[in-house]
PDB file of C-alpha atoms and ligand atoms in Angstrom:
ATOM      1  CA  UNK J   6      30.621 -32.276  18.653  1.00 32.00           C
ATOM      2  CA  UNK J   7      28.964 -29.465  20.562  1.00 41.00           C
ATOM      3  CA  UNK J   8      32.190 -27.690  20.909  1.00 42.00           C
ATOM      4  CA  UNK J   9      32.319 -27.150  17.142  1.00 39.00           C
ATOM      5  CA  UNK J  10      28.982 -25.473  17.318  1.00 41.00           C
ATOM      6  CA  UNK J  11      30.452 -23.000  19.762  1.00 42.00           C
ATOM      7  CA  UNK J  12      33.494 -22.239  17.736  1.00 43.00           C
ATOM      8  CA  UNK J  13      31.643 -21.815  14.481  1.00 43.00           C
ATOM      9  CA  UNK J  14      29.167 -19.499  16.009  1.00 42.00           C
ATOM     10  CA  UNK J  15      30.525 -16.366  14.750  1.00 35.00           C
ATOM     11  CA  UNK J  16      30.575 -14.432  18.098  1.00 37.00           C
ATOM     12  CA  UNK J  17      30.299 -14.341  21.630  1.00 38.00           C
ATOM     13  CA  UNK J  18      27.734 -16.278  23.528  1.00 43.00           C
ATOM     14  CA  UNK J  19      27.209 -18.162  26.734  1.00 45.00           C
ATOM     15  CA  UNK J  20      26.802 -21.908  27.235  1.00 51.00           C
ATOM     16  CA  UNK J  21      26.217 -23.963  30.288  1.00 48.00           C
ATOM     17  CA  UNK J  22      28.203 -27.004  31.178  1.00 50.00           C
ATOM     18  CA  UNK J  23      28.310 -28.715  34.611  1.00 51.00           C
ATOM     19  CA  UNK J  24      26.839 -25.639  36.082  1.00 56.00           C
ATOM     20  CA  UNK J  25      29.575 -23.346  34.581  1.00 61.00           C
ATOM     21  CA  UNK J  26      29.073 -20.814  31.966  1.00 66.00           C
ATOM     22  CA  UNK J  27      31.470 -20.447  29.150  1.00 68.00           C
ATOM     23  CA  UNK J  28      31.929 -17.498  26.913  1.00 70.00           C
ATOM     24  CA  UNK J  29      33.417 -17.608  23.442  1.00 71.00           C
ATOM     25  CA  UNK J  30      35.079 -14.476  22.240  1.00 72.00           C
ATOM     26  CA  UNK J  31      36.117 -14.337  18.582  1.00 72.00           C
ATOM     27  CA  UNK J  32      39.512 -12.878  18.269  1.00 68.00           C
ATOM     28  CA  UNK J  33      39.481 -11.211  14.854  1.00 66.00           C
ATOM     29  CA  UNK J  34      36.912  -8.601  14.140  1.00 64.00           C
ATOM     30  CA  UNK J  35      36.841  -9.764  10.610  1.00 71.00           C
ATOM     31  CA  UNK J  36      36.089 -13.246  11.944  1.00 79.00           C
ATOM     32  CA  UNK J  37      37.776 -15.232   9.150  1.00 87.00           C
ATOM     33  CA  UNK J  38      41.589 -15.425   8.952  1.00 91.00           C
ATOM     34  CA  UNK J  39      43.835 -16.950   6.385  1.00 94.00           C
ATOM     35  CA  UNK J  40      45.491 -20.287   7.200  1.00 96.00           C
ATOM     36  CA  UNK J  41      49.084 -19.793   8.158  1.00 94.00           C
ATOM     37  CA  UNK J  42      51.632 -21.727   6.064  1.00 91.00           C
ATOM     38  CA  UNK J  43      49.061 -22.681   3.417  1.00 91.00           C
ATOM     39  CA  UNK J  44      50.512 -24.069   0.294  1.00 91.00           C
ATOM     40  CA  UNK J  45      50.410 -22.656  -3.212  1.00 94.00           C
ATOM     41  CA  UNK J  46      46.843 -22.567  -4.725  1.00 96.00           C
ATOM     42  CA  UNK J  47      45.272 -22.056  -1.260  1.00 98.00           C
ATOM     43  CA  UNK J  48      42.842 -19.190  -1.086  1.00 97.00           C
ATOM     44  CA  UNK J  49      41.176 -17.747   1.987  1.00 96.00           C
ATOM     45  CA  UNK J  50      37.511 -16.831   2.541  1.00 95.00           C
ATOM     46  CA  UNK J  51      37.806 -14.068  -0.135  1.00 96.00           C
ATOM     47  CA  UNK J  52      38.645 -16.767  -2.630  1.00 97.00           C
ATOM     48  CA  UNK J  53      35.399 -18.514  -1.879  1.00 97.00           C
ATOM     49  CA  UNK J  54      33.066 -15.530  -1.356  1.00 96.00           C
ATOM     50  CA  UNK J  55      32.899 -11.899  -2.186  1.00 97.00           C
ATOM     51  CA  UNK J  56      32.106 -10.470   1.303  1.00 94.00           C
ATOM     52  CA  UNK J  57      31.670  -6.849   0.304  1.00 95.00           C
ATOM     53  CA  UNK J  58      27.874  -6.876   0.853  1.00 95.00           C
ATOM     54  CA  UNK J  59      28.178  -8.881   4.083  1.00 93.00           C
ATOM     55  CA  UNK J  60      28.271  -7.448   7.557  1.00 89.00           C
ATOM     56  CA  UNK J  61      28.283  -8.367  11.161  1.00 83.00           C
ATOM     57  CA  UNK J  62      27.349  -6.410  14.251  1.00 80.00           C
ATOM     58  CA  UNK J  63      28.020  -7.512  17.813  1.00 71.00           C
ATOM     59  CA  UNK J  64      26.051  -6.697  20.913  1.00 69.00           C
ATOM     60  CA  UNK J  65      25.325  -8.438  24.264  1.00 66.00           C
ATOM     61  CA  UNK J  66      22.991 -11.014  22.523  1.00 67.00           C
ATOM     62  CA  UNK J  67      25.600 -12.121  20.168  1.00 66.00           C
ATOM     63  CA  UNK J  68      26.474 -11.454  16.595  1.00 73.00           C
ATOM     64  CA  UNK J  69      23.897 -10.413  14.055  1.00 83.00           C
ATOM     65  CA  UNK J  70      24.720 -11.322  10.489  1.00 86.00           C
ATOM     66  CA  UNK J  71      23.259  -9.539   7.518  1.00 91.00           C
ATOM     67  CA  UNK J  72      23.668  -8.848   3.762  1.00 94.00           C
ATOM     68  CA  UNK J  73      24.763 -11.139   1.009  1.00 95.00           C
ATOM     69  CA  UNK J  74      27.837 -12.929  -0.230  1.00 96.00           C
ATOM     70  CA  UNK J  75      28.660 -13.732  -3.862  1.00 97.00           C
ATOM     71  CA  UNK J  76      30.408 -16.973  -4.969  1.00 97.00           C
ATOM     72  CA  UNK J  77      33.763 -16.359  -6.518  1.00 98.00           C
ATOM     73  CA  UNK J  78      35.622 -19.729  -6.329  1.00 98.00           C
ATOM     74  CA  UNK J  79      36.430 -20.703  -9.872  1.00 97.00           C
ATOM     75  CA  UNK J  80      35.230 -24.208 -10.077  1.00 98.00           C
ATOM     76  CA  UNK J  81      32.641 -26.110 -12.142  1.00 97.00           C
ATOM     77  CA  UNK J  82      29.044 -26.775 -11.211  1.00 96.00           C
ATOM     78  CA  UNK J  83      29.491 -30.564 -11.509  1.00 96.00           C
ATOM     79  CA  UNK J  84      32.617 -30.626  -9.217  1.00 97.00           C
ATOM     80  CA  UNK J  85      32.559 -32.639  -6.070  1.00 98.00           C
ATOM     81  CA  UNK J  86      33.459 -30.416  -3.108  1.00 98.00           C
ATOM     82  CA  UNK J  87      34.925 -31.780   0.096  1.00 97.00           C
ATOM     83  CA  UNK J  88      34.623 -29.952   3.371  1.00 96.00           C
ATOM     84  CA  UNK J  89      36.452 -30.367   6.615  1.00 94.00           C
ATOM     85  CA  UNK J  90      36.516 -28.608  10.012  1.00 89.00           C
ATOM     86  CA  UNK J  91      39.249 -29.229  12.495  1.00 89.00           C
ATOM     87  CA  UNK J  92      39.260 -27.669  16.054  1.00 86.00           C
ATOM     88  CA  UNK J  93      42.692 -26.956  17.422  1.00 91.00           C
ATOM     89  CA  UNK J  94      43.673 -25.935  20.891  1.00 91.00           C
ATOM     90  CA  UNK J  95      46.804 -23.701  21.566  1.00 94.00           C
ATOM     91  CA  UNK J  96      49.042 -25.455  24.050  1.00 94.00           C
ATOM     92  CA  UNK J  97      52.459 -24.114  25.032  1.00 94.00           C
ATOM     93  CA  UNK J  98      52.672 -22.161  21.827  1.00 93.00           C
ATOM     94  CA  UNK J  99      51.574 -25.002  19.487  1.00 95.00           C
ATOM     95  CA  UNK J 100      48.328 -25.716  17.894  1.00 95.00           C
ATOM     96  CA  UNK J 101      47.282 -29.187  18.863  1.00 94.00           C
ATOM     97  CA  UNK J 102      44.413 -31.183  17.402  1.00 91.00           C
ATOM     98  CA  UNK J 103      41.465 -31.866  19.565  1.00 85.00           C
ATOM     99  CA  UNK J 104      38.857 -34.711  19.212  1.00 78.00           C
ATOM    100  CA  UNK J 105      36.521 -32.379  17.409  1.00 78.00           C
ATOM    101  CA  UNK J 106      36.659 -32.599  13.700  1.00 83.00           C
ATOM    102  CA  UNK J 107      34.288 -33.316  10.794  1.00 85.00           C
ATOM    103  CA  UNK J 108      34.565 -34.207   7.166  1.00 91.00           C
ATOM    104  CA  UNK J 109      32.138 -34.483   4.213  1.00 94.00           C
ATOM    105  CA  UNK J 110      33.420 -35.880   0.988  1.00 96.00           C
ATOM    106  CA  UNK J 111      30.413 -34.336  -0.905  1.00 97.00           C
ATOM    107  CA  UNK J 112      29.416 -31.066   0.776  1.00 96.00           C
ATOM    108  CA  UNK J 113      26.794 -30.176  -1.919  1.00 96.00           C
ATOM    109  CA  UNK J 114      24.757 -33.270  -1.009  1.00 95.00           C
ATOM    110  CA  UNK J 115      24.543 -32.461   2.671  1.00 95.00           C
ATOM    111  CA  UNK J 116      24.597 -28.697   2.645  1.00 95.00           C
ATOM    112  CA  UNK J 117      20.877 -28.519   3.594  1.00 95.00           C
ATOM    113  CA  UNK J 118      20.868 -31.510   6.054  1.00 94.00           C
ATOM    114  CA  UNK J 119      19.011 -30.067   9.192  1.00 90.00           C
ATOM    115  CA  UNK J 120      21.122 -31.802  11.766  1.00 85.00           C
ATOM    116  CA  UNK J 121      24.397 -30.395  10.432  1.00 82.00           C
ATOM    117  CA  UNK J 122      26.370 -27.720  12.087  1.00 77.00           C
ATOM    118  CA  UNK J 123      26.602 -25.566   8.771  1.00 84.00           C
ATOM    119  CA  UNK J 124      22.773 -25.730   8.469  1.00 87.00           C
ATOM    120  CA  UNK J 125      22.385 -24.332  11.857  1.00 81.00           C
ATOM    121  CA  UNK J 126      24.818 -21.526  11.534  1.00 81.00           C
ATOM    122  CA  UNK J 127      24.532 -20.799   7.825  1.00 88.00           C
ATOM    123  CA  UNK J 128      22.536 -22.521   5.166  1.00 93.00           C
ATOM    124  CA  UNK J 129      19.195 -22.401   6.887  1.00 93.00           C
ATOM    125  CA  UNK J 130      19.522 -18.646   6.798  1.00 94.00           C
ATOM    126  CA  UNK J 131      19.864 -18.438   2.969  1.00 96.00           C
ATOM    127  CA  UNK J 132      16.750 -16.987   1.457  1.00 96.00           C
ATOM    128  CA  UNK J 133      17.389 -17.924  -2.168  1.00 95.00           C
ATOM    129  CA  UNK J 134      17.565 -21.702  -2.812  1.00 91.00           C
ATOM    130  CA  UNK J 135      21.139 -22.442  -3.952  1.00 94.00           C
ATOM    131  CA  UNK J 136      20.911 -26.256  -3.651  1.00 92.00           C
ATOM    132  CA  UNK J 137      21.505 -26.836  -7.339  1.00 94.00           C
ATOM    133  CA  UNK J 138      24.472 -24.430  -7.411  1.00 96.00           C
ATOM    134  CA  UNK J 139      26.060 -25.213  -4.120  1.00 96.00           C
ATOM    135  CA  UNK J 140      29.121 -23.096  -3.814  1.00 96.00           C
ATOM    136  CA  UNK J 141      30.125 -24.021  -7.412  1.00 96.00           C
ATOM    137  CA  UNK J 142      28.697 -21.066  -9.399  1.00 96.00           C
ATOM    138  CA  UNK J 143      30.847 -17.993  -9.471  1.00 97.00           C
ATOM    139  CA  UNK J 144      28.786 -14.828  -9.689  1.00 97.00           C
ATOM    140  CA  UNK J 145      25.752 -16.321  -7.906  1.00 97.00           C
ATOM    141  CA  UNK J 146      24.569 -14.403  -4.925  1.00 97.00           C
ATOM    142  CA  UNK J 147      23.867 -16.051  -1.543  1.00 97.00           C
ATOM    143  CA  UNK J 148      21.159 -13.869  -0.081  1.00 97.00           C
ATOM    144  CA  UNK J 149      21.104 -14.065   3.632  1.00 95.00           C
ATOM    145  CA  UNK J 150      18.309 -13.234   5.952  1.00 95.00           C
ATOM    146  CA  UNK J 151      19.414 -11.103   8.839  1.00 95.00           C
ATOM    147  CA  UNK J 152      19.936 -13.432  11.737  1.00 89.00           C
ATOM    148  CA  UNK J 153      21.440 -13.690  15.187  1.00 83.00           C
ATOM    149  CA  UNK J 154      24.066 -16.335  15.587  1.00 73.00           C
ATOM    150  CA  UNK J 155      23.090 -17.782  18.905  1.00 55.00           C
ATOM    151  CA  UNK J 156      23.463 -21.327  19.867  1.00 44.00           C
ATOM    152  CA  UNK J 157      22.619 -22.841  23.176  1.00 40.00           C
ATOM    153  CA  UNK J 158      24.233 -26.194  23.693  1.00 43.00           C
ATOM    154  CA  UNK J 159      24.675 -28.776  26.391  1.00 33.00           C
ATOM    155  CA  UNK J 160      28.189 -29.719  26.694  1.00 40.00           C
ATOM    156  CA  UNK J 161      28.637 -33.109  28.431  1.00 42.00           C
ATOM    157  CA  UNK J 162      32.138 -32.517  29.763  1.00 51.00           C
ATOM    158  CA  UNK J 163      33.851 -29.441  31.230  1.00 59.00           C
ATOM    159  CA  UNK J 164      35.506 -27.241  28.677  1.00 66.00           C
ATOM    160  CA  UNK J 165      39.148 -26.325  28.797  1.00 80.00           C
ATOM    161  CA  UNK J 166      39.636 -22.546  28.847  1.00 84.00           C
ATOM    162  CA  UNK J 167      41.981 -21.093  26.397  1.00 88.00           C
ATOM    163  CA  UNK J 168      42.693 -20.192  22.788  1.00 90.00           C
ATOM    164  CA  UNK J 169      41.006 -22.225  20.009  1.00 88.00           C
ATOM    165  CA  UNK J 170      40.752 -22.124  16.370  1.00 89.00           C
ATOM    166  CA  UNK J 171      38.562 -23.856  13.837  1.00 87.00           C
ATOM    167  CA  UNK J 172      40.329 -24.633  10.537  1.00 93.00           C
ATOM    168  CA  UNK J 173      37.801 -24.899   7.695  1.00 94.00           C
ATOM    169  CA  UNK J 174      38.820 -26.220   4.219  1.00 96.00           C
ATOM    170  CA  UNK J 175      37.097 -26.870   0.942  1.00 97.00           C
ATOM    171  CA  UNK J 176      38.600 -28.736  -1.967  1.00 98.00           C
ATOM    172  CA  UNK J 177      37.004 -29.377  -5.411  1.00 98.00           C
ATOM    173  CA  UNK J 178      37.412 -32.391  -7.753  1.00 98.00           C
ATOM    174  CA  UNK J 179      36.463 -32.731 -11.394  1.00 97.00           C
ATOM    175  CA  UNK J 180      34.462 -35.723 -12.733  1.00 96.00           C
ATOM    176  CA  UNK J 181      37.784 -37.649 -13.182  1.00 97.00           C
ATOM    177  CA  UNK J 182      38.717 -37.093  -9.401  1.00 97.00           C
ATOM    178  CA  UNK J 183      41.382 -34.627 -10.305  1.00 98.00           C
ATOM    179  CA  UNK J 184      41.750 -31.759  -7.818  1.00 97.00           C
ATOM    180  CA  UNK J 185      41.170 -28.269  -9.098  1.00 98.00           C
ATOM    181  CA  UNK J 186      44.196 -25.975  -8.843  1.00 97.00           C
ATOM    182  CA  UNK J 187      42.830 -23.906  -6.028  1.00 98.00           C
ATOM    183  CA  UNK J 188      41.514 -24.854  -2.706  1.00 98.00           C
ATOM    184  CA  UNK J 189      39.940 -22.837   0.224  1.00 98.00           C
ATOM    185  CA  UNK J 190      41.249 -22.634   3.747  1.00 98.00           C
ATOM    186  CA  UNK J 191      40.264 -20.218   6.456  1.00 95.00           C
ATOM    187  CA  UNK J 192      40.248 -20.152  10.211  1.00 93.00           C
ATOM    188  CA  UNK J 193      38.096 -18.598  12.929  1.00 86.00           C
ATOM    189  CA  UNK J 194      40.092 -17.921  16.182  1.00 86.00           C
ATOM    190  CA  UNK J 195      38.489 -17.634  19.489  1.00 82.00           C
ATOM    191  CA  UNK J 196      39.009 -17.705  23.292  1.00 81.00           C
ATOM    192  CA  UNK J 197      36.865 -19.706  25.589  1.00 79.00           C
ATOM    193  CA  UNK J 198      36.646 -18.234  29.113  1.00 75.00           C
ATOM    194  CA  UNK J 199      34.828 -19.697  32.069  1.00 73.00           C
ATOM    195  CA  UNK J 200      32.497 -17.028  33.379  1.00 68.00           C
ATOM    196  CA  UNK J 201      32.240 -16.464  37.010  1.00 61.00           C
ATOM    197  CA  UNK J 202      28.682 -16.328  38.251  1.00 53.00           C
TER     198      UNK J 202
HETATM  199  C1  NAG T   7      21.278  -8.435  -1.018  1.00 91.84           C
HETATM  200  O1  NAG T   7      20.836  -8.794  -2.332  1.00 91.84           O
HETATM  201  C2  NAG T   7      19.425  -8.416  -2.560  1.00 91.84           C
HETATM  202  C3  NAG T   7      19.010  -9.035  -3.861  1.00 91.84           C
HETATM  203  O2  NAG T   7      20.025  -8.764  -4.936  1.00 91.84           O
HETATM  204  C4  NAG T   7      19.378  -6.869  -2.557  1.00 91.84           C
HETATM  205  O3  NAG T   7      18.061  -6.473  -2.797  1.00 91.84           O
HETATM  206  C5  NAG T   7      19.981  -6.371  -1.231  1.00 91.84           C
HETATM  207  O4  NAG T   7      19.926  -4.949  -1.203  1.00 91.84           O
HETATM  208  C6  NAG T   7      21.272  -6.853  -0.933  1.00 91.84           C
HETATM  209  N1  NAG T   7      21.749  -6.488   0.360  1.00 91.84           N
HETATM  210  C7  NAG T   7      22.872  -5.803   0.557  1.00 91.84           C
HETATM  211  C8  NAG T   7      23.211  -5.518   2.060  1.00 91.84           C
HETATM  212  O5  NAG T   7      23.755  -5.518  -0.267  1.00 91.84           O
END
C-alpha cells in the first residue's frame, strides 16, 4: 500500500525502511506517459485534462505543483467512473505485476475520502469544490493550490530497487452500464534506488 504512495508522488523524495533510505526518481520530465499497446478509444492524460495551465518544478525538497487543469474527457455528469492503479516492476525486460494495486468502481463517490491515496496527492489540493462535477464536466477548471508533493511513509518491508511504473486507468459507464467509447490510461514511470548513507 505504501509503495503506491511513493510511485504516485510525482517526484523524487526519500523514504525510510528498515533503516535504509530509498529515492524515487520519476523518469519522464512530463511525468505522465501514454500506455503502450493501448487499444482503440484509449486516451492518455491529455484526453482527461488540458494541462496547458499546469506546471511542475523540481528541487531538492521534491516537486512543486502549481496552476490549473481543465477537464476535457467527453463523458456525462451522471456517468459512473471506475478507477484503477496497478504497480508494475520491470524484470528481465518484462513488466510484471506487483501486489500493489487498487480499484474503485465509483471514483466520484470516493474522490474526497481523506484516507485515499489520490486525496493525499491530488484532491485535497483542489481549491474549488468539484465534488458535484467529479471529472465528468468538460470545460470545468480544476484550480490547484500550489503544493509540494512530499510524502513520508513507513514501509514495512525492504523495497526492491529498480524500474517501476504505475498504470492508471479511468473508464466511464452510462446509466445502463454501457461503457463510453473512450477510456483514459496513463503511466508514471520511476526508478527506485537505495541511497547510501
Ligand atoms: C488558474 O485559474 C485561476 C482562476 O481561473 C486563475 O486566476 C489563475 O491565473 C490560473 N492559474 C494559471 C497558472 O493559469
